[in-house]
Short mmCIF file of C-alpha atoms in Angstrom, two decimals:
data_model
loop_
_atom_site.label_atom_id
_atom_site.label_comp_id
_atom_site.label_asym_id
_atom_site.label_seq_id
_atom_site.Cartn_x
_atom_site.Cartn_y
_atom_site.Cartn_z
CA MET A 150 -7.84 17.94 18.02
CA GLU A 151 -10.78 15.28 19.56
CA ASN A 152 -8.70 15.56 23.33
CA GLU A 153 -9.59 18.67 23.92
CA ALA A 154 -8.80 18.47 27.51
CA LEU A 155 -4.94 17.44 26.99
CA LEU A 156 -4.68 19.92 24.74
CA GLU A 157 -5.71 22.46 27.16
CA LYS A 158 -3.95 21.18 30.27
CA PHE A 159 -0.56 20.71 28.34
CA SER A 160 -0.53 24.57 27.05
CA MET A 161 -1.34 25.69 30.80
CA LEU A 162 1.56 23.79 32.30
CA ALA A 163 3.72 24.59 29.28
CA ASP A 164 2.66 28.45 29.44
CA GLU A 165 3.25 28.18 33.41
CA HIS A 166 6.49 26.49 32.41
CA ASN A 167 5.78 23.88 35.41
CA HIS A 168 8.35 21.01 33.69
CA PRO A 169 8.02 18.87 36.85
CA GLU A 170 4.08 18.66 36.80
CA LEU A 171 4.28 18.44 33.28
CA ARG A 172 6.55 14.95 32.60
CA VAL A 173 3.75 13.70 35.24
CA TYR A 174 0.87 14.34 33.41
CA LEU A 175 2.25 13.27 29.88
CA ASP A 176 3.53 10.01 31.33
CA ASP A 177 0.02 9.31 32.16
CA GLN A 178 -1.62 9.55 28.67
CA LEU A 179 -1.68 7.05 25.77
CA ILE A 180 0.77 7.19 23.23
CA THR A 181 -1.90 7.73 20.81
CA ASP A 182 -2.70 11.10 22.54
CA ILE A 183 1.27 12.34 22.58
CA ALA A 184 1.57 11.60 18.75
CA GLU A 185 -1.78 13.56 18.21
CA LEU A 186 -0.74 16.29 20.80
CA ILE A 187 2.33 15.99 18.78
CA TYR A 188 0.74 16.36 15.31
CA GLU A 189 -1.68 19.29 16.76
CA LEU A 190 1.16 21.29 18.58
CA PRO A 191 4.47 20.84 16.21
CA GLU A 192 6.42 23.49 17.45
CA GLN A 193 5.80 22.35 20.92
CA ALA A 194 7.59 18.83 19.67
CA ASP A 195 10.85 19.21 21.43
CA LEU A 196 9.06 20.21 24.78
CA ILE A 197 7.06 17.23 24.52
CA PHE A 198 9.58 15.28 23.97
CA ASN A 199 11.64 16.82 26.53
CA ASN A 200 9.42 16.09 29.10
CA LEU A 201 8.44 11.97 28.64
CA SER A 202 10.59 9.11 29.69
CA LEU A 203 12.99 7.72 27.41
CA THR A 204 10.99 4.82 26.28
CA ARG A 205 7.58 6.52 26.02
CA ALA A 206 9.84 9.56 23.51
CA ALA A 207 10.41 6.49 21.54
CA ALA A 208 7.03 4.96 21.69
CA ALA A 209 5.45 8.22 20.47
CA PHE A 210 8.40 8.74 17.89
CA ARG A 211 8.00 5.22 16.22
CA ILE A 212 4.52 6.19 15.51
CA LEU A 213 5.22 9.47 13.76
CA ASP A 214 5.20 10.34 10.19
CA PHE A 215 8.55 10.92 8.74
CA PRO A 216 8.48 14.57 8.11
CA LEU A 217 7.99 14.93 12.15
CA GLN A 218 10.55 11.81 13.17
CA GLU A 219 13.03 14.29 10.78
CA GLU A 220 12.30 17.62 12.66
CA VAL A 221 12.09 15.91 16.15
CA ILE A 222 15.69 14.53 15.44
CA ARG A 223 16.78 17.93 13.71
CA ASN A 224 16.11 19.77 16.91
CA GLN A 225 16.97 17.37 19.65
CA PRO A 226 20.84 17.51 21.30
CA ALA A 227 23.09 14.83 20.21
CA ALA A 228 22.52 13.39 23.30
CA LYS A 229 18.99 13.06 23.35
CA VAL A 230 19.17 11.86 19.52
CA ALA A 231 21.66 9.21 20.77
CA GLU A 232 19.40 7.84 23.27
CA LEU A 233 16.39 8.07 21.73
CA LEU A 234 17.97 6.27 18.68
CA ASN A 235 19.04 3.93 20.56
CA GLU A 236 15.95 3.27 22.39
CA LEU A 237 14.12 2.61 19.45
CA PRO A 238 13.35 -0.98 18.62
CA ALA A 239 15.84 -1.71 15.22
CA ASP A 240 13.00 -2.50 12.33
CA ASP A 241 11.60 0.92 13.45
CA ARG A 242 14.94 2.79 13.47
CA ALA A 243 16.31 0.88 10.47
CA ALA A 244 12.98 2.30 8.56
CA PHE A 245 13.44 6.09 10.18
CA LEU A 246 17.16 6.07 8.61
CA GLY A 247 16.16 4.23 5.77
CA GLU A 248 14.29 7.47 4.85
CA LEU A 249 16.89 10.16 5.19
CA PRO A 250 20.02 11.06 2.43
CA SER A 251 23.10 9.14 3.22
CA GLU A 252 25.33 11.84 4.59
CA ALA A 253 22.93 12.09 7.38
CA VAL A 254 22.62 8.56 8.05
CA LYS A 255 26.29 8.26 8.84
CA GLU A 256 26.14 10.87 11.25
CA LEU A 257 23.81 9.10 12.99
CA ILE A 258 25.04 5.92 12.89
CA LYS A 259 28.16 7.33 14.94
CA LEU A 260 25.59 7.86 18.00
CA LEU A 261 24.36 4.12 18.10
CA THR A 262 25.78 1.76 20.82
CA PRO A 263 28.57 -0.65 18.67
CA GLU A 264 25.92 -3.59 19.22
CA GLU A 265 22.88 -1.57 17.80
CA ARG A 266 25.04 -0.20 15.10
CA LYS A 267 25.77 -3.41 13.93
CA ILE A 268 21.90 -4.68 13.76
CA THR A 269 20.74 -1.34 12.24
CA LEU A 270 23.92 -1.68 9.43
CA SER A 271 22.80 -5.41 8.79
CA LEU A 272 19.40 -4.30 8.33
CA LEU A 273 20.21 -1.56 6.44
CA GLY A 274 22.18 -3.72 4.21
CA TYR A 275 18.91 -5.41 2.60
CA PRO A 276 17.04 -3.72 -0.40
CA GLU A 277 14.61 -1.32 0.54
CA THR A 278 11.51 -3.37 -0.19
CA SER A 279 12.53 -6.27 1.27
CA VAL A 280 11.55 -8.28 4.12
CA GLY A 281 15.06 -7.96 5.05
CA ARG A 282 14.86 -4.29 5.98
CA ILE A 283 11.55 -4.60 8.55
CA MET A 284 12.31 -7.78 10.30
CA THR A 285 13.56 -7.27 14.34
CA PRO A 286 16.23 -9.49 15.94
CA ASP A 287 14.62 -9.29 19.53
CA TYR A 288 12.49 -12.23 19.67
CA ILE A 289 12.29 -15.45 21.56
CA ALA A 290 14.38 -18.66 20.61
CA VAL A 291 14.78 -22.06 22.75
CA LEU A 292 16.42 -25.08 22.04
CA GLU A 293 14.40 -28.69 21.22
CA GLU A 294 16.23 -30.23 23.84
CA TRP A 295 14.80 -27.95 26.68
CA SER A 296 11.88 -28.29 29.32
CA VAL A 297 9.13 -26.45 29.12
CA LYS A 298 10.29 -25.30 32.59
CA GLN A 299 13.70 -24.03 30.71
CA VAL A 300 11.87 -22.44 28.20
CA LEU A 301 9.64 -20.40 30.57
CA ASP A 302 12.44 -19.34 32.71
CA TYR A 303 13.99 -18.28 29.45
CA ILE A 304 11.01 -15.91 28.65
CA ARG A 305 10.61 -14.73 31.98
CA GLU A 306 13.99 -13.43 32.23
CA HIS A 307 14.52 -12.05 28.59
CA GLY A 308 11.22 -12.03 27.47
CA LYS A 309 11.16 -8.11 28.28
CA ASP A 310 13.66 -7.41 25.72
CA SER A 311 11.26 -9.28 23.19
CA GLU A 312 9.30 -7.83 20.29
CA THR A 313 6.82 -10.16 21.06
CA ILE A 314 6.19 -13.51 23.27
CA ASP A 315 3.54 -14.52 21.75
CA VAL A 316 5.12 -16.87 19.08
CA ILE A 317 8.50 -18.94 20.72
CA TYR A 318 10.89 -20.05 17.92
CA VAL A 319 12.82 -23.49 18.60
CA VAL A 320 16.04 -23.33 16.34
CA ASP A 321 19.40 -26.31 16.57
CA ASP A 322 22.49 -25.21 18.28
CA LYS A 323 23.26 -23.95 14.29
CA GLY A 324 20.49 -20.99 14.56
CA LYS A 325 18.41 -23.41 11.83
CA LEU A 326 14.63 -22.28 12.33
CA MET A 327 13.47 -25.56 13.92
CA ASP A 328 10.13 -24.66 14.63
CA ASP A 329 7.59 -22.13 16.34
CA PHE A 330 5.30 -22.21 18.80
CA ARG A 331 2.39 -20.10 20.16
CA ILE A 332 3.24 -19.49 24.19
CA ARG A 333 -0.03 -21.04 25.19
CA GLU A 334 0.91 -24.22 23.62
CA PHE A 335 4.00 -24.15 26.25
CA LEU A 336 1.40 -23.24 29.01
CA LEU A 337 -0.80 -25.76 28.93
CA VAL A 338 1.81 -28.99 28.81
CA SER A 339 3.63 -30.01 32.25
CA PRO A 340 6.87 -28.46 32.97
CA ASP A 341 9.22 -31.73 32.69
CA THR A 342 7.82 -32.27 28.87
CA GLN A 343 10.80 -31.80 26.32
CA VAL A 344 10.14 -29.23 23.30
CA HIS A 345 11.19 -31.68 20.72
CA THR A 346 8.12 -33.85 22.03
CA LEU A 347 5.62 -30.98 20.52
CA MET A 348 7.38 -30.42 17.85
CA ASP A 349 5.84 -31.31 14.22
CA ASP A 350 8.19 -29.23 12.16
CA ARG A 351 5.56 -27.62 10.61
CA PHE A 352 5.99 -23.98 10.01
CA VAL A 353 5.88 -20.96 7.61
CA ALA A 354 8.48 -18.59 7.35
CA LEU A 355 9.61 -15.31 5.30
CA HIS A 356 12.90 -15.07 3.36
CA ALA A 357 14.93 -12.52 4.14
CA ASN A 358 15.02 -10.93 0.33
CA ASP A 359 11.51 -11.52 -0.18
CA ASP A 360 9.44 -8.90 -0.93
CA GLN A 361 7.46 -7.05 1.57
CA GLU A 362 3.91 -7.22 -0.40
CA GLU A 363 4.76 -11.29 -0.57
CA ALA A 364 4.80 -10.94 3.07
CA ILE A 365 1.91 -8.96 3.64
CA GLN A 366 -0.01 -12.06 1.84
CA THR A 367 1.64 -14.36 3.85
CA PHE A 368 0.94 -12.46 7.11
CA ARG A 369 -3.24 -12.75 5.12
CA VAL A 370 -3.28 -16.17 4.55
CA GLU A 371 -1.78 -17.40 7.81
CA ASN A 372 -2.89 -15.45 10.05
CA ARG A 373 -0.11 -14.84 12.42
CA VAL A 374 0.73 -11.65 14.57
CA ALA A 375 4.54 -12.80 13.81
CA LEU A 376 6.12 -14.64 11.40
CA PRO A 377 10.18 -15.81 11.44
CA VAL A 378 12.73 -14.92 8.90
CA ILE A 379 15.08 -16.86 7.13
CA ASP A 380 18.23 -16.85 5.50
CA ASP A 381 19.29 -19.31 2.33
CA GLN A 382 20.47 -22.02 5.09
CA GLY A 383 17.34 -21.53 7.46
CA ILE A 384 19.22 -19.60 10.16
CA LEU A 385 16.81 -17.76 11.51
CA LEU A 386 17.79 -13.90 11.37
CA GLY A 387 14.77 -11.81 12.92
CA ILE A 388 11.22 -11.71 12.78
CA VAL A 389 8.55 -9.30 11.45
CA THR A 390 5.25 -8.46 13.55
CA ILE A 391 1.56 -7.85 12.35
CA ASP A 392 2.25 -4.22 13.22
CA ASP A 393 5.10 -3.62 10.93
CA MET A 394 2.78 -5.54 8.06
CA LEU A 395 -0.03 -3.24 8.69
CA TRP A 396 2.12 -0.13 8.07
CA ILE A 397 3.58 -1.54 4.84
CA ALA A 398 0.80 -2.61 3.71
CA ASN A 399 -1.06 1.36 4.18
CA GLU A 400 1.69 2.63 2.61
CA GLU A 401 1.13 0.02 -0.69
CA HIS A 402 -2.66 0.82 -0.54
CA THR A 403 -1.83 4.34 -0.82
CA GLU A 404 1.12 3.84 -2.91
CA ASP A 405 -1.51 1.63 -5.61
CA ILE A 406 -3.92 4.40 -5.23
CA GLN A 407 -2.23 7.07 -6.28
CA LYS A 408 -0.37 5.41 -9.00
CA ILE A 409 -4.45 4.40 -10.22
CA GLY A 410 -5.41 7.91 -9.82
CA GLY A 411 -2.75 8.78 -12.56
CA THR A 412 0.52 10.21 -10.68
CA GLU A 413 3.89 9.08 -9.57
CA ALA A 414 3.94 7.72 -5.65
CA LEU A 415 4.01 10.36 -3.25
CA ASP A 416 6.61 10.04 -0.75
CA GLU A 417 5.63 12.75 1.37
CA PRO A 418 2.63 13.89 2.74
CA TYR A 419 0.41 16.07 0.29
CA LEU A 420 1.15 19.06 1.91
CA ASP A 421 4.31 18.82 3.65
CA MET A 422 5.63 18.35 -0.50
CA PRO A 423 6.76 21.19 -2.22
CA LEU A 424 5.05 22.82 -4.92
CA LEU A 425 7.42 22.09 -7.78
CA LYS A 426 7.75 18.38 -6.95
CA LEU A 427 4.30 17.69 -6.69
CA VAL A 428 3.65 18.68 -9.62
CA LYS A 429 6.56 16.90 -11.15
CA LYS A 430 5.62 13.53 -9.90
CA ARG A 431 2.09 14.62 -11.98
CA VAL A 432 3.37 16.33 -15.34
CA GLY A 433 4.89 13.07 -16.55
CA TRP A 434 1.67 10.84 -17.07
CA LEU A 435 -0.16 13.71 -17.86
CA VAL A 436 2.15 14.20 -21.13
CA VAL A 437 1.30 11.01 -21.55
CA LEU A 438 -2.08 10.96 -21.59
CA PHE A 439 -2.01 14.24 -23.41
CA ILE A 440 0.02 13.13 -26.11
CA GLY A 441 -2.51 9.62 -26.38
CA GLU A 442 -5.04 11.91 -26.23
CA MET A 443 -4.24 13.93 -29.12
CA LEU A 444 -4.57 10.38 -31.26
CA THR A 445 -8.39 10.94 -30.66
CA ALA A 446 -8.08 13.80 -33.27
CA THR A 447 -6.23 11.30 -35.46
CA ALA A 448 -8.56 9.34 -35.57
CA MET A 449 -11.29 11.71 -36.16
CA GLY A 450 -9.27 12.70 -39.10
CA PHE A 451 -9.20 9.44 -40.31
CA PHE A 452 -13.13 9.33 -40.75
CA GLU A 453 -13.32 12.77 -41.46
CA ASP A 454 -14.89 12.09 -44.60
CA GLU A 455 -17.93 10.07 -42.63
CA ILE A 456 -18.49 12.78 -40.60
CA ALA A 457 -19.18 15.14 -42.89
CA LYS A 458 -21.60 13.22 -44.79
CA ALA A 459 -23.46 12.60 -41.81
CA VAL A 460 -22.76 15.36 -38.79
CA VAL A 461 -24.89 13.43 -36.15
CA LEU A 462 -22.11 10.84 -35.93
CA ALA A 463 -20.26 13.53 -34.18
CA LEU A 464 -23.08 14.31 -31.91
CA PHE A 465 -22.36 10.77 -30.34
CA VAL A 466 -18.25 10.84 -30.03
CA PRO A 467 -18.22 11.66 -26.18
CA LEU A 468 -20.93 9.04 -25.55
CA ILE A 469 -19.42 6.29 -26.78
CA ILE A 470 -15.67 7.12 -25.62
CA SER A 471 -16.76 8.12 -22.23
CA SER A 472 -18.71 4.52 -21.77
CA GLY A 473 -15.43 2.72 -23.03
CA GLY A 474 -13.20 4.47 -21.10
CA ASN A 475 -15.72 4.14 -18.07
CA SER A 476 -15.89 0.56 -18.07
CA GLY A 477 -12.22 -0.23 -18.55
CA SER A 478 -11.45 1.98 -15.79
CA GLN A 479 -13.74 -0.04 -13.68
CA ALA A 480 -12.54 -2.93 -14.57
CA SER A 481 -8.66 -1.99 -14.25
CA THR A 482 -9.68 -0.83 -10.65
CA LEU A 483 -11.44 -4.48 -9.60
CA ILE A 484 -8.33 -5.89 -11.27
CA ILE A 485 -5.36 -4.36 -9.38
CA GLN A 486 -7.46 -4.82 -6.08
CA ALA A 487 -8.13 -8.49 -6.72
CA MET A 488 -4.21 -8.61 -7.30
CA ALA A 489 -3.22 -6.94 -4.70
CA LEU A 490 -5.65 -9.25 -2.27
CA GLY A 491 -3.70 -12.53 -3.98
CA GLU A 492 -6.96 -13.01 -5.04
CA ILE A 493 -6.23 -13.64 -8.52
CA SER A 494 -2.72 -14.48 -10.31
CA ILE A 495 -1.53 -14.16 -13.50
CA ALA A 496 -2.18 -17.77 -14.14
CA ASP A 497 -6.24 -16.57 -13.90
CA TRP A 498 -5.99 -14.93 -17.31
CA TRP A 499 -8.76 -16.90 -18.92
CA ARG A 500 -10.78 -16.96 -16.25
CA VAL A 501 -10.41 -13.62 -16.12
CA MET A 502 -11.02 -12.91 -19.72
CA ARG A 503 -14.10 -14.68 -19.66
CA ARG A 504 -15.83 -13.28 -17.33
CA GLU A 505 -14.93 -9.64 -18.78
CA ILE A 506 -16.30 -10.90 -22.18
CA LEU A 507 -19.74 -12.17 -20.58
CA SER A 508 -19.71 -8.86 -17.95
CA GLY A 509 -18.64 -6.29 -21.19
CA LEU A 510 -20.99 -7.85 -22.98
CA MET A 511 -23.77 -7.86 -20.97
CA LEU A 512 -23.17 -4.32 -19.47
CA GLY A 513 -22.61 -3.12 -23.50
CA GLY A 514 -25.82 -4.41 -23.89
CA ILE A 515 -27.78 -2.48 -21.34
CA LEU A 516 -25.81 0.65 -22.24
CA GLY A 517 -26.51 -0.19 -25.68
CA LEU A 518 -30.58 -0.14 -25.23
CA ILE A 519 -30.68 2.76 -23.45
CA GLY A 520 -29.05 4.54 -25.82
CA PHE A 521 -31.08 3.07 -28.42
CA MET A 522 -34.11 4.31 -26.42
CA ARG A 523 -32.99 7.71 -26.00
CA ILE A 524 -32.38 8.61 -29.28
CA LEU A 525 -35.94 6.76 -30.50
CA LEU A 526 -37.26 9.19 -27.40
CA TRP A 527 -35.61 12.04 -28.13
CA ASN A 528 -36.50 12.03 -32.08
CA SER A 529 -40.21 11.21 -31.42
CA LEU A 530 -40.29 14.40 -29.05
CA PHE A 531 -38.00 16.74 -30.56
CA HIS A 532 -37.46 15.74 -34.47
CA THR A 533 -34.10 15.55 -33.93
CA TYR A 534 -32.26 12.84 -35.67
CA GLY A 535 -34.39 12.57 -39.26
CA GLU A 536 -35.75 9.67 -41.18
CA HIS A 537 -32.77 7.64 -40.07
CA THR A 538 -33.71 7.73 -36.92
CA PHE A 539 -33.73 3.68 -36.40
CA LEU A 540 -30.26 3.00 -37.81
CA ILE A 541 -28.88 5.54 -35.94
CA GLY A 542 -29.98 3.79 -32.88
CA THR A 543 -28.83 0.94 -33.70
CA THR A 544 -25.06 2.28 -34.89
CA VAL A 545 -24.59 4.25 -31.48
CA GLY A 546 -26.54 0.74 -29.70
CA PHE A 547 -24.40 -1.86 -31.59
CA SER A 548 -20.87 0.60 -31.13
CA LEU A 549 -21.46 0.70 -27.59
CA VAL A 550 -21.66 -3.29 -27.20
CA GLY A 551 -18.34 -3.11 -29.05
CA VAL A 552 -16.88 -0.50 -27.12
CA VAL A 553 -17.46 -1.58 -23.37
CA LEU A 554 -16.75 -4.86 -24.36
CA TRP A 555 -13.31 -3.42 -25.67
CA GLY A 556 -12.73 -1.52 -22.64
CA THR A 557 -13.66 -4.14 -20.81
CA LEU A 558 -11.26 -6.62 -21.44
CA SER A 559 -8.03 -3.92 -22.17
CA GLY A 560 -8.83 -3.05 -18.29
CA SER A 561 -8.59 -6.29 -17.00
CA MET A 562 -5.46 -8.09 -19.23
CA LEU A 563 -3.30 -4.85 -19.06
CA PRO A 564 -2.65 -5.20 -15.85
CA LEU A 565 -2.23 -8.87 -15.52
CA LEU A 566 0.21 -7.89 -18.84
CA LEU A 567 1.91 -5.66 -16.63
CA LYS A 568 2.84 -7.50 -14.01
CA ARG A 569 3.99 -10.69 -16.44
CA LEU A 570 6.63 -8.47 -17.98
CA GLY A 571 7.50 -7.52 -14.00
CA ALA A 572 6.15 -4.17 -14.18
CA ASP A 573 3.74 -2.62 -11.06
CA PRO A 574 0.32 -3.62 -12.73
CA ALA A 575 -0.88 -0.34 -10.89
CA THR A 576 0.60 1.99 -13.65
CA SER A 577 -2.32 0.77 -16.04
CA SER A 578 -3.93 3.67 -14.15
CA ALA A 579 -7.29 4.38 -14.83
CA PRO A 580 -6.39 7.18 -16.74
CA PHE A 581 -4.20 5.11 -19.03
CA VAL A 582 -7.07 2.53 -19.65
CA ALA A 583 -9.43 5.29 -20.62
CA THR A 584 -7.01 7.22 -22.99
CA LEU A 585 -6.20 4.06 -24.47
CA VAL A 586 -10.44 3.25 -24.81
CA ASP A 587 -11.16 6.61 -26.32
CA VAL A 588 -8.57 6.14 -29.36
CA THR A 589 -9.70 2.60 -29.91
CA GLY A 590 -13.28 3.14 -29.15
CA LEU A 591 -13.62 5.75 -31.97
CA LEU A 592 -12.43 3.35 -34.51
CA ILE A 593 -14.54 0.86 -33.56
CA TYR A 594 -17.70 3.42 -33.23
CA PHE A 595 -16.79 4.71 -36.77
CA SER A 596 -16.54 0.98 -37.98
CA VAL A 597 -19.48 -0.04 -36.73
CA ALA A 598 -20.85 3.17 -38.60
CA TYR A 599 -19.82 2.65 -41.85
CA ALA A 600 -21.07 -1.01 -42.48
CA LEU A 601 -24.44 -0.28 -41.03
CA MET A 602 -24.71 3.09 -42.96
CA GLN A 603 -22.84 2.47 -46.13
CA GLY A 604 -25.09 3.47 -48.67
CA ILE A 605 -27.34 5.29 -46.67
CA LEU A 606 -25.94 8.18 -45.09
CA LEU A 607 -22.26 7.07 -45.87
#
């Protein structure tokens, strides 16, 4: 733990059972330091939460990982759990409950006040990966006929209950979103100014059923700290803030990295996941890839006669297939990341293909030249490949051009194809692309060898 002084002081006060001083001390610490202390001493989580004020306990709880949140709730008495859940922001509460089994959710929902229960059930009613699931109903909305003075008075009265007061939303008498303003726009004009005179009707809003990944792109493009969420009729339902988006973006990025690595996304921290569950997450893709690699043996069996006539060809099989797999893995990783950042879309497929054809030819040419030169050099030093060294080097060189070109095309087009079919592009993982290119790379290699060596070595 970085803050060793906090750990030592806490341990001393806990050992002395000096709870009054412990409460004062903990309430003076940063929330992030409190969370770090809980991670360092999970067995003391109950003591820490029992000696925090309710507001700070909720603030610490909301930034913990789910397994630790679940442990805290399980070990607290019902009265303390009720206080904690009711104090949590609605979006954080819904996010926590959404991870629990349905039976546990039913029991915890009973601990909420009628108003908080209604809000929570409303949020839980949206699809798990939708914007509606992470929005909060705690925002400041004003009417267009108000004056700036009325707006500021309203903010002073109700602002403490809002998730943020950086952005103020204008609605009509039916709750339909009309515009939004940064608070500085109200602070820099006369108090007598009417809100409707400042409106330009230019605002960006998310829909409650939008996918969270799409919302991340909108936040990135608009550079906002909060965005409103509306329904089909344009009624303002809530807002989504940047802290929630950062959390979702981190989860999405982690999930994509795991899929790119050739495994199912882990829904728990690595060390907290039961071993059998971890194996189950990994074995599926490994079996698929293993079966796919079996086709490599099939492909080599198809060219068994050629290999028997020119055994030297078998020496370069690992070189050929690894080069193709590496180029394909590179391309798929670049394209998946570019799609995640919104840099390219399905409509850009031809531009991507054109760039990858040129890239593949240049990369393959570089590797082919290196392979060709290596064969000539090795033969000059050790007389390894005999009188047909130049022909063997040419075969390997041209094969590398073809295999690397095919690898870059496969790696770049597969994520776009999966996206077009409605699948997750991240499932076109590097191991999957490498396996695909291994098999087809052998076909390219032996086809080039047969074309160049027919009548000479074959």
